[in-house]
XYZ file of C-alpha atoms in Angstrom:
607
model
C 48.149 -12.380 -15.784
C 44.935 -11.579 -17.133
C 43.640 -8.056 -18.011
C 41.453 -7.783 -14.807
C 44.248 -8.611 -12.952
C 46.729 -5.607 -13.917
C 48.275 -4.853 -9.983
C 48.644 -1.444 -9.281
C 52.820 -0.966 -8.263
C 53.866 0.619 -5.130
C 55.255 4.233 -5.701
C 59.025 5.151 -5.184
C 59.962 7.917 -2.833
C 62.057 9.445 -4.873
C 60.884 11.310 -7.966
C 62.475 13.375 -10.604
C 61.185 16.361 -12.765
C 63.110 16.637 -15.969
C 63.232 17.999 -19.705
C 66.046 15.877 -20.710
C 64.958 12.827 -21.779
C 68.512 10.965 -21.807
C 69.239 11.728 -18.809
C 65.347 11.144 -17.552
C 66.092 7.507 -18.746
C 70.101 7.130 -17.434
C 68.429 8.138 -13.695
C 65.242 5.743 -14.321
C 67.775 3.093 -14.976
C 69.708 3.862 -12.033
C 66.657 4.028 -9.691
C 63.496 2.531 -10.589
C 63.148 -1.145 -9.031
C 60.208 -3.907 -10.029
C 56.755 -3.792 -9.196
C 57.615 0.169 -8.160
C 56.453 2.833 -10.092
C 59.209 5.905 -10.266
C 57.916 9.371 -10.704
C 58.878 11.017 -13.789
C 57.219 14.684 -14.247
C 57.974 16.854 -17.055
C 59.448 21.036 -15.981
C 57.076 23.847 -15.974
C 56.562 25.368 -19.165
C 57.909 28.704 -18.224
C 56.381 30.576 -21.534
C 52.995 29.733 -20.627
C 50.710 32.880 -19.755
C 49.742 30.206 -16.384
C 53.302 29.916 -15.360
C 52.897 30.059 -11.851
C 50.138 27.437 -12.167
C 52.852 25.147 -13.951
C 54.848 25.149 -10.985
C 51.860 24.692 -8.695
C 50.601 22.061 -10.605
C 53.943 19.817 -10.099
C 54.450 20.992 -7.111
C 51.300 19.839 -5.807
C 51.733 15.700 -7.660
C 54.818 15.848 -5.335
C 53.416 16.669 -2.361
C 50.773 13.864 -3.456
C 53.395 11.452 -3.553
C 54.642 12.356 -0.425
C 58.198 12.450 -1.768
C 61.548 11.989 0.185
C 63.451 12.827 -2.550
C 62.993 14.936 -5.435
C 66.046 15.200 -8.528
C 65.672 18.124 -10.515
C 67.409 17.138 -13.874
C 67.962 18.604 -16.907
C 65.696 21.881 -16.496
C 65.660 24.985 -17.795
C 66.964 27.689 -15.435
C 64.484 29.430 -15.091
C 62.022 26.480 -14.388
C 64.376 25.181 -11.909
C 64.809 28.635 -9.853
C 60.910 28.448 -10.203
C 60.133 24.560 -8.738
C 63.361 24.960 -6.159
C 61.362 28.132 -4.081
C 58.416 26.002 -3.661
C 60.046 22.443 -2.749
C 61.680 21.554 0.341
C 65.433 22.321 0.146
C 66.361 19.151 2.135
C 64.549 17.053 0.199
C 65.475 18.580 -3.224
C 68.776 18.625 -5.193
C 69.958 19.263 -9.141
C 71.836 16.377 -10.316
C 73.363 16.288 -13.722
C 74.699 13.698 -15.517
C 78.243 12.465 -13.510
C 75.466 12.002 -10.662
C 73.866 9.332 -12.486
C 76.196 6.590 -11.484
C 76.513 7.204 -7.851
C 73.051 7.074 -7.326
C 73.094 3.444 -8.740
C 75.334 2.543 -6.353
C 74.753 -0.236 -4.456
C 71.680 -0.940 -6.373
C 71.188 -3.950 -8.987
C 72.762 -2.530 -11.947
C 76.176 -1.509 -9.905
C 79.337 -2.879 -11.729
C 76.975 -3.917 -14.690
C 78.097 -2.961 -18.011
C 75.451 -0.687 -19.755
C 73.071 -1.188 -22.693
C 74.243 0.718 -25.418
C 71.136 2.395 -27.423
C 70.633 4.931 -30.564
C 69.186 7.812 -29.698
C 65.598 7.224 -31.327
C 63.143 4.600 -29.722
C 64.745 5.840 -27.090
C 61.714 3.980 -24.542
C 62.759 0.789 -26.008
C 65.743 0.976 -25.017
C 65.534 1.913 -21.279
C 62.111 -0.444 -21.118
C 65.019 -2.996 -22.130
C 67.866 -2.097 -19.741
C 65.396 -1.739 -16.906
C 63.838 -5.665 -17.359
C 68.015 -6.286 -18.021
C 68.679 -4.267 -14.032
C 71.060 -2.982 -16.646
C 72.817 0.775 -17.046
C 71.916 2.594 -20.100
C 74.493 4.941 -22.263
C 73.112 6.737 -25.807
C 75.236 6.945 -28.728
C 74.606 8.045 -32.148
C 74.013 4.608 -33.691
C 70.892 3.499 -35.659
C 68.532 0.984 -33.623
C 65.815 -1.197 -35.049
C 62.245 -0.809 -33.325
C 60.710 -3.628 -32.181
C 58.518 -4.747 -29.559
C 59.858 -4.963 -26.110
C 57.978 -7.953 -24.273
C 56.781 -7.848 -20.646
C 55.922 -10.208 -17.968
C 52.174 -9.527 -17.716
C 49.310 -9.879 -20.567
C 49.061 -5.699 -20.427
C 51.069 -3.630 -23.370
C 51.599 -0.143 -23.403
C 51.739 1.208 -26.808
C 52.997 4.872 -27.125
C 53.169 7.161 -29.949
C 56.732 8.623 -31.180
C 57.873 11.777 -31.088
C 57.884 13.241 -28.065
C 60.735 11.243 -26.206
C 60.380 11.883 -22.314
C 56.712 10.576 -22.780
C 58.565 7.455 -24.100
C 60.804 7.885 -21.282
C 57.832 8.097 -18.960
C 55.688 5.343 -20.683
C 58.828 2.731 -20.203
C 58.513 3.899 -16.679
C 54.840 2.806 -15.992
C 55.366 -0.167 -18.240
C 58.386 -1.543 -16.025
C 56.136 -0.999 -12.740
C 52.755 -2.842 -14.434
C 55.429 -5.745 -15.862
C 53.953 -4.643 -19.104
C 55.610 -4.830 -22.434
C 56.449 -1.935 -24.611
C 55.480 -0.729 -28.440
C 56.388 2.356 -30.032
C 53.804 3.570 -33.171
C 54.909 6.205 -36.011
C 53.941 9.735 -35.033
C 50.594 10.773 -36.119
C 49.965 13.559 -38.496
C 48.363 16.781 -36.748
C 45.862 17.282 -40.063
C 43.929 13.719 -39.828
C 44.008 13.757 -36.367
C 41.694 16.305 -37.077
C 39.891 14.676 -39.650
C 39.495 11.377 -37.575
C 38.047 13.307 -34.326
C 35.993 15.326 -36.845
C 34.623 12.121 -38.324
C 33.414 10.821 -34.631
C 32.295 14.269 -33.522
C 29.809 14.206 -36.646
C 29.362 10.499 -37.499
C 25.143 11.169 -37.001
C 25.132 13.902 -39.674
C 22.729 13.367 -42.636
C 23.912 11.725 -45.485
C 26.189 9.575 -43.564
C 26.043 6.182 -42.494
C 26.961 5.798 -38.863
C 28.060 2.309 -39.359
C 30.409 2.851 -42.377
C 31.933 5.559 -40.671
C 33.006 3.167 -37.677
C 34.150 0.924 -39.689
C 36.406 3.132 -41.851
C 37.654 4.721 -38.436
C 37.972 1.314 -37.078
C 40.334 0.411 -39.662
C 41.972 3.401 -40.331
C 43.343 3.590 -36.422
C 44.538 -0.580 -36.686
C 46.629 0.793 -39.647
C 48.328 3.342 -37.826
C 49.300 1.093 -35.030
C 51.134 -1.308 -37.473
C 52.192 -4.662 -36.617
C 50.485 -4.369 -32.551
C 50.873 -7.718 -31.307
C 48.840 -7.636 -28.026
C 48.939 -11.129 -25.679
C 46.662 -13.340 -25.179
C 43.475 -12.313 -23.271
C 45.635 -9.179 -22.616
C 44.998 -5.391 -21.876
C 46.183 -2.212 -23.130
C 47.562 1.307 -22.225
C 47.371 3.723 -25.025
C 49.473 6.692 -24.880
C 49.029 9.121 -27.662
C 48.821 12.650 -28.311
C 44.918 12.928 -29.225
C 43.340 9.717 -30.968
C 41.033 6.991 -28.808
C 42.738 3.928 -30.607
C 41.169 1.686 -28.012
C 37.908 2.146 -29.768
C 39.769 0.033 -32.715
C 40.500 -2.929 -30.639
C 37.359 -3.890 -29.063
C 38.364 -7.408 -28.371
C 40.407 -5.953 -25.432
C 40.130 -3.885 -22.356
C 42.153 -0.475 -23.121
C 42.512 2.742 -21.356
C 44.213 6.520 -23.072
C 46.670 8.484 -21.320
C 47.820 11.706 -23.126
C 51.169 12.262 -24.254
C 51.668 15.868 -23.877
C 51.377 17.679 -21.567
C 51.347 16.383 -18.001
C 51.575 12.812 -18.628
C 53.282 12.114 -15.479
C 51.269 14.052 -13.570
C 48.485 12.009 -14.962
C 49.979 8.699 -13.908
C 50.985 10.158 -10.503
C 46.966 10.777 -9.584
C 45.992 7.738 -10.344
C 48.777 5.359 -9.275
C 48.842 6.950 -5.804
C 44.991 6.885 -5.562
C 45.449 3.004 -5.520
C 47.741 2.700 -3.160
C 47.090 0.716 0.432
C 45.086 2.470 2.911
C 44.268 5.273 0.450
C 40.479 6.761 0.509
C 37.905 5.436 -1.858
C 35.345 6.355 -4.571
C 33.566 7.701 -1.124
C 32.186 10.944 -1.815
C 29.697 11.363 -5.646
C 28.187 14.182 -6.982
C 25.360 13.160 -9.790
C 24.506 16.373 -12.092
C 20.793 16.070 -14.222
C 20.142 19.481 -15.880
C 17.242 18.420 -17.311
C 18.064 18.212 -20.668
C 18.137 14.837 -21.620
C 16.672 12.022 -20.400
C 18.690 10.504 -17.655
C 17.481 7.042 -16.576
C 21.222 6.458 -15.267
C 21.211 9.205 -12.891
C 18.176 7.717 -11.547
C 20.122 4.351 -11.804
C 23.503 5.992 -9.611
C 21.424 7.330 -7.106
C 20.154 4.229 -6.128
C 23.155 2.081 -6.815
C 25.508 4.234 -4.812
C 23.883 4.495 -1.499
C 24.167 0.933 -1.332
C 27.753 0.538 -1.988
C 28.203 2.807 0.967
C 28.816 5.673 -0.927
C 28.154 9.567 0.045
C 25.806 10.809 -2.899
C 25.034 14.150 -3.418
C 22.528 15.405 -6.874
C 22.070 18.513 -8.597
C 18.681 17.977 -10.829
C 16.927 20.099 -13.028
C 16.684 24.009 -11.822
C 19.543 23.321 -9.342
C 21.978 22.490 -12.462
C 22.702 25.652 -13.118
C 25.800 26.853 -14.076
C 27.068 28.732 -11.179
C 26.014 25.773 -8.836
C 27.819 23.258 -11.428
C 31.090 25.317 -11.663
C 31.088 25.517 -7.744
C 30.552 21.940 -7.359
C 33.382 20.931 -10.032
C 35.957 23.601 -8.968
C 35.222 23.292 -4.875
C 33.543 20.735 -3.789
C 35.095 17.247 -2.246
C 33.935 14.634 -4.252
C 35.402 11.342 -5.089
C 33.213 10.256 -8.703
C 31.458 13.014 -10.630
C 28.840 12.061 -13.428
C 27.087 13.884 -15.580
C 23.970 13.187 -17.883
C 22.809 15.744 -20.291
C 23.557 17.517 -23.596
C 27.488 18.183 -24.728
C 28.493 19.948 -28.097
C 30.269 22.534 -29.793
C 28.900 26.297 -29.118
C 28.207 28.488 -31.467
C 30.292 31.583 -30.418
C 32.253 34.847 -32.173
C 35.225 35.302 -34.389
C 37.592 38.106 -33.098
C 40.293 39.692 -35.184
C 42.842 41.894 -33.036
C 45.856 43.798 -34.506
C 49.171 44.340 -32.407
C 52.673 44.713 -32.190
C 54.874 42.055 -30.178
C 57.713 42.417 -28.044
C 59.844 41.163 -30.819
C 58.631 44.072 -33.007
C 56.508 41.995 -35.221
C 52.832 43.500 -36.712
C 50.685 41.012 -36.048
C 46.914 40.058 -36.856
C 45.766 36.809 -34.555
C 41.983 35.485 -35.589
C 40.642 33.908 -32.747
C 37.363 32.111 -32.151
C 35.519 32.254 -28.584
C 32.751 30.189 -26.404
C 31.362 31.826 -23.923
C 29.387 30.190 -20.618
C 26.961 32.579 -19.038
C 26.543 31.916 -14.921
C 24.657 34.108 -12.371
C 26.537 35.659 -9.485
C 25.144 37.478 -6.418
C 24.907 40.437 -8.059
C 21.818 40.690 -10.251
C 23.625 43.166 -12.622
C 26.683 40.951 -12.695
C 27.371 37.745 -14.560
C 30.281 35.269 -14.333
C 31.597 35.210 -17.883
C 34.068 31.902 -19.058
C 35.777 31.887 -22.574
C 37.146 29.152 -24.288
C 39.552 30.620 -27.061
C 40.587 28.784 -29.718
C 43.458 30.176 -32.210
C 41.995 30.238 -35.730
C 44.747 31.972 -37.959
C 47.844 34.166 -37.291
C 49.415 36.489 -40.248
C 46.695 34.989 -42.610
C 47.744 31.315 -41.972
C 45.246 29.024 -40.951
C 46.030 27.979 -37.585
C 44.763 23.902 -38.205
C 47.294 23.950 -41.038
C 50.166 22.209 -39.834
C 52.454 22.374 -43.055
C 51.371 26.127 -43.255
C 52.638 26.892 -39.433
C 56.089 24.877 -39.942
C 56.919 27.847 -41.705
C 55.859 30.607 -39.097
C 57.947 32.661 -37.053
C 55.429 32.443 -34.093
C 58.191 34.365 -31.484
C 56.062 35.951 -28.301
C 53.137 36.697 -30.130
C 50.946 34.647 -28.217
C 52.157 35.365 -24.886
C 52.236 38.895 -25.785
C 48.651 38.332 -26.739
C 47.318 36.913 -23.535
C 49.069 39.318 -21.603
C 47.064 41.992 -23.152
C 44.355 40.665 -22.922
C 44.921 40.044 -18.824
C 45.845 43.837 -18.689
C 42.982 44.717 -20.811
C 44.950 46.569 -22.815
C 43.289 44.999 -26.356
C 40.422 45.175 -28.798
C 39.166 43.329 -31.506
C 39.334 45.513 -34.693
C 36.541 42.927 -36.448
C 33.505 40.884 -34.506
C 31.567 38.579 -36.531
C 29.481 35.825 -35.401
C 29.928 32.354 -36.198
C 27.805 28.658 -35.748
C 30.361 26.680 -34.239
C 33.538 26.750 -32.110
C 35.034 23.747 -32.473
C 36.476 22.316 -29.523
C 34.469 24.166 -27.127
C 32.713 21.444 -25.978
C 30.214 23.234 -24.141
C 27.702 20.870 -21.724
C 23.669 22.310 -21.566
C 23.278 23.469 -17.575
C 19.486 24.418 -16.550
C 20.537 27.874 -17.729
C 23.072 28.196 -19.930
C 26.241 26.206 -20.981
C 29.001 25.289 -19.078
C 32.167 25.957 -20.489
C 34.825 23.449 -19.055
C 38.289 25.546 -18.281
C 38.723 24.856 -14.811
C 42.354 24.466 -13.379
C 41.561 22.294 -10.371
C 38.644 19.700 -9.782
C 36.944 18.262 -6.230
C 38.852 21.148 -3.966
C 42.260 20.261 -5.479
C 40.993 16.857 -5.245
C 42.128 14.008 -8.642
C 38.338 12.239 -9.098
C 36.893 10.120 -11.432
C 34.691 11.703 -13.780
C 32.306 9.910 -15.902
C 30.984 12.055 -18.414
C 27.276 10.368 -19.892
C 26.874 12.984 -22.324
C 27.073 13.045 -26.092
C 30.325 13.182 -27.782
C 32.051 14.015 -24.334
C 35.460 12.289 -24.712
C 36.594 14.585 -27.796
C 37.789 17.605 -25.945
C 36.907 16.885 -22.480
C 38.918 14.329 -21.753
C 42.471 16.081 -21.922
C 40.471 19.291 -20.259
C 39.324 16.847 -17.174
C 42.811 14.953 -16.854
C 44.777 18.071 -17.095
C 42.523 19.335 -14.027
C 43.889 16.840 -12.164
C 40.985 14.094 -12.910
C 42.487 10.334 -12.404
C 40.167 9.166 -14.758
C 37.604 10.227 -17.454
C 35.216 8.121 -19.247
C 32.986 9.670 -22.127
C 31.682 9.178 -25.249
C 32.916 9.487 -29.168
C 29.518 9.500 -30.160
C 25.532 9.756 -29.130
C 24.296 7.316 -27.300
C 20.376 6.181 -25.966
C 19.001 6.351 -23.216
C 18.547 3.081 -22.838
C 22.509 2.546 -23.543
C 23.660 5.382 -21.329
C 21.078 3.322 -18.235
C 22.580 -0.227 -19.116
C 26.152 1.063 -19.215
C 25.980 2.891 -15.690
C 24.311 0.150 -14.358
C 26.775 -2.329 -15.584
C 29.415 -0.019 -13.975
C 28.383 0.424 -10.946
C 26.926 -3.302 -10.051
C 28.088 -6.072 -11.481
C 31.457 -4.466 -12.636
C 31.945 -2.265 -9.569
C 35.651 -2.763 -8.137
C 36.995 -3.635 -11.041
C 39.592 -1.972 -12.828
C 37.950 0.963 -14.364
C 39.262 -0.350 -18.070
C 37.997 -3.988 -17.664
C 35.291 -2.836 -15.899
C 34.276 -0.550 -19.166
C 34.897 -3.109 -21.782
C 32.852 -6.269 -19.875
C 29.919 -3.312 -19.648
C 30.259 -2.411 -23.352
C 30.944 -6.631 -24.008
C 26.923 -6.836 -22.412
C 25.895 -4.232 -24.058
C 26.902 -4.401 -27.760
C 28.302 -7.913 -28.343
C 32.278 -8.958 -27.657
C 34.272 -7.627 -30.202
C 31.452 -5.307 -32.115
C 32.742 -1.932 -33.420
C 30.113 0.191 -31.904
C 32.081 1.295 -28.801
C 30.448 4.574 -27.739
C 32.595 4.675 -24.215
C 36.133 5.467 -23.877
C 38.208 5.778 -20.412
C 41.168 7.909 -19.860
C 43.959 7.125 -16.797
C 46.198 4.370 -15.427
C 44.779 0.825 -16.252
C 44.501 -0.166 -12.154
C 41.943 2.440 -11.407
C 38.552 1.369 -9.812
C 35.125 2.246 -8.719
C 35.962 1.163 -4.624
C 34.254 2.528 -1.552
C 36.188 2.084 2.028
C 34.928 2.888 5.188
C 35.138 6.119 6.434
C 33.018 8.815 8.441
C 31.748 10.469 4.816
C 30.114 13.610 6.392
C 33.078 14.031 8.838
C 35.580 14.101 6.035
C 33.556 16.164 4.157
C 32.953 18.851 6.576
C 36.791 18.530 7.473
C 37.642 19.399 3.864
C 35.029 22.503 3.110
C 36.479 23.833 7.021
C 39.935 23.409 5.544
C 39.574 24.863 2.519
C 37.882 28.297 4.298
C 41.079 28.244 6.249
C 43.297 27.979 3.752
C 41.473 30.677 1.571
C 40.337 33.339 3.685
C 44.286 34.922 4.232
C 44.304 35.141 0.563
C 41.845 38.109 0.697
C 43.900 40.228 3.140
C 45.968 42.402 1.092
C 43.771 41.893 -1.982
C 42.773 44.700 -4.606
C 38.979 45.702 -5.096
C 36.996 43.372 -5.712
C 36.433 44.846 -9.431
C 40.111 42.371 -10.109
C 38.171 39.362 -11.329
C 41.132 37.508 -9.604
C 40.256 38.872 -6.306
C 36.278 38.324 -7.009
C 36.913 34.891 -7.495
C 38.608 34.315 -4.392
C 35.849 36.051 -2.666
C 33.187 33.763 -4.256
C 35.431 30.640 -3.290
C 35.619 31.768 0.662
C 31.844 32.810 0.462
C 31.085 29.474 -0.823
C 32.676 27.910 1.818
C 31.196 29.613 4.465
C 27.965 28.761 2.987
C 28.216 25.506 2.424
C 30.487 24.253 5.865
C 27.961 25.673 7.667
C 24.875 24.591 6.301
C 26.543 20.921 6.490
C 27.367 21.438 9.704
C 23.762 21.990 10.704
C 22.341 19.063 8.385
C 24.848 16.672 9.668
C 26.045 16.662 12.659
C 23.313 19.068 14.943
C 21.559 15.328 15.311
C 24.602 14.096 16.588
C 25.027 16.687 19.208
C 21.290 15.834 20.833
């Protein structure tokens, strides 16, 4: 099978939501079949300050997959109390491990003696039993690594040391026929240094080309002995590192390790699937900033694939109207051309007690986006916070914080904060935030924290701006995007118009990962190192329209999400609880914009 051939799998009805990954792998043994992709989510992370939006989160991929079954295994009480009141009881049930065989009853493996496996490459192993239709059973003895081969040309290579992510990545590689390769787990400190050396590769006194090459090597040595097949393709999941950019002589995509990773699969597998919705509905956003040939490029490419485009240009960019858009609107493919970059932004030092009892001083650095609001004397503030040292120790130091006793400072922190019960003792300003990631609106920047994208929609986002993959790919995907495709580094005009073309003609319907690396392939040469353009999500992803009434759909979704939304302001505080205000601006929005698409639309139609 080639690599543009990679066949998205059908999805299994059941799915399970664990934090054990043993037992994550004994029930994918027992359950997952070929050419079937079985849902594996990881629990809500109960200590998070956005708690309830953990549970939301995986409660909403479920209802996505339109589950029949749903095993809750191996969670935490308290994240199982919390996932049980929101799922259907009839469909939902806590299994443990004596349930494990009687679910493989009457299945393949039944009466099949089991793999036995160390507990360590622990995706191996299962990847193994599963090709086998074989049981699995862990035991305390050592196993070598090695490659597991599959039955297609597509490896998935996943980074050690988080285990259900191995558990999960064994999972998708069983329902793509894909093999299996486990690399050593990557050290938190050059991480750093490696996306620092892409973020600034222009600066002076460096030569962009030498410092491609060095990265170019550098990530083929941590991926060891990677034996990919002939003409093949490749998944890369990893905790923060774009390794595809190392191996240009194949078509690659990046899923991230932690957190969410199943989540991640489940919005783009079941985006695939037959008689699901296309790439119907795109939103093009030109702030004016940069020259953006390509949005003039989309806008006329689009239209003629039958696709629904709307634009945002120049003094329409702003970024209230951007924020509204990305949060609430129904769109399908989102691109944006202009400026990205760190802000420059404030260091805040804040003194405290925990719950614990603990004195505690927490540094913290902050971006802020500025948008305008109704209210001329009121402005729509987002932060992006960023830890920078707690106790004196430097937060980026990774043998430094092995030794801290974190405890409940950090929760304790946010809570504050939410309560508005805290003040900095110290404000000082500083030139950069790094990580913020901020994109240049027609007014001010945009700030990318949104939960949800595309009215709780999962869209492709293509981001055409400079240096756009390095934070806001895991900020896009863990919004729910299916896929992401930005940039490690700046790019031309002229490349950022040749690449979109390439995408969205010639390479349109495609999988989004071959459909990248033939664009890049025109652009730059086969197998050159300058590969500006990374993508993010499942390998069988693609740029597809399918026929549908667009403005009918459209208007159905702004009309149902007024619905939903306006019972959530009945009971609500004054609208001085920023919670409350933005529920309010989320229903007026609606309002506003179902009816004036009501009138543009579908008045004609009435006559």
């Amino acid at each position: 099978m080639s690599s543009a051939t990679v066949v998205c799998p059908g999805l299994s009805k059941t799915a399970i939501v664990s934090d054990d990954p043993y037992l994550a792998a004994r029930l994918s043994c027992a359950l997952a079949e070929p050419r079937t992709y079985l849902p594996l989510l990881d629990g809500p992370r109960m200590t998070r300050p956005d708690r309830d939006s953990e549970v939301i989160r995986r409660n909403n991929a479920l209802a996505r997959l339109q589950s029949t079954r749903i095993l809750l295994a191996g969670l935490a009480p308290d994240a199982e109390r919390a996932l049980a009141a929101k799922l259907p009881t009839n469909l939902t049930a806590v299994v443990t491990d004596p349930n494990v065989a009687p679910l493989g009853a009457g299945r393949s493996i039944a009466g099949k003696a089991p793999l036995v496996w160390g507990r360590e490459y622990i995706g191996l192993g299962m990847l193994t039993a599963l090709y086998a239709r074989r049981p699995i059973e862990f035991t305390d003895h050592t196993t070598p690594p090695d490659l597991v081969p599959g039955k297609s040309g597509h490896l998935v290579v996943c980074e050690r040391g988080e285990l259900l992510s191995e558990v999960i990545a064994a999972n998708y590689a069983f329902s793509l026929n894909a093999g299996l390769y486990l690399i050593d787990p990557t050290d938190e400190a050059e991480r750093a240094e490696l996306l620092e050396a892409y973020y600034s590769i222009d600066a002076p006194g460096r030569s962009p080309g030498d410092t491609r090459a060095w990265l170019k090597r550098r990530l083929r040595q941590m991926c060891g002995d990677l034996r990919i097949p002939p003409n093949g393709s490749v998944t890369f999941i990893t905790r923060e590192l774009p390794f595809g950019a190392a191996f240009p002589e194949v078509p690659s995509t990046h899923l991230f390790q932690y957190p969410d990773l199943g989540i991640a699969i489940v919005n783009g597998f079941t985006a695939e699937q037959p008689g699901s919705r296309g790439t119907n509905v795109a939103a093009l956003v030109d702030p004016g900033k940069v020259r953006a040939p390509e949005i003039e490029a989309a806008a006329k490419l689009l239209p003629e694939r039958r696709m629904f485009v709307r634009g945002y240009s120049r003094d329409g960019a702003t970024v209230r109207a951007i924020t509204e858009l990305v949060e609430l609107f129904p769109y399908d493919l989102l691109i944006f051309a202009t400026h990205c970059g760190d802000a420059s932004g404030y260091r805040w030092t804040y003194e405290f007690r925990d719950s614990e009892g603990y004195d505690r001083v927490l540094v913290v650095d902050i971006a802020i986006g500025l948008g305008a609001t109704d209210d001329p004397d009121v402005v729509s503030l987002t932060e992006f916070l960023r830890y920078h040292s707690l106790d004196g120790v430097d937060w980026t130091d990774p043998e430094a914080k092995r030794g801290m006793h974190v405890g409940t400072a950090l929760s304790d922190f946010h809570a504050a904060l939410q309560e508005d019960r805290l003040k900095p003792i110290r404000r000082e300003d500083i030139p950069r935030v790094p990580g913020s990631a901020a994109m240049a609106m027609a007014d001010n920047n945009l700030v990318m924290v949104s939960p949800s994208l595309a009215a709780s929609g999962s869209p492709i986002v293509v981001n055409n701006a400079c240096v756009s993959w390095h934070q806001l790919a895991g900020r896009f995907t863990f919004a729910n995007a299916r896929a992401y495709v930005g940039t490690l580094y700046p790019v031309s005009d002229a490349e950022a118009e040749a690449v979109m073309v390439q995408l969205l003609s010639k390479q349109f319907g495609k999988a989004l990962p071959h459909a990248l690396w033939s664009a890049q392939n025109a652009i730059y040469g086969a197998g050159g190192d300058r590969r500006p353009y990374v993508v993010t999500g499942v390998y069988p992803q693609r740029l597809r329209a399918t026929r549908e009434d667009v403005p009918a759909h459209i208007l159905n979704r702004l009309l149902h999400e007024w619905r939903e939304r306006v019972p959530e302001q009945r009971g609500r505080p004054p609208a001085s609880d920023w919670k409350a205000r933005r529920a309010a601006d989320a229903v007026a929005y609606y309002r506003r914009e179902a009816t004036a698409f009501r009138d543009k639309w579908f008045r004609k139609r009435k006559r």
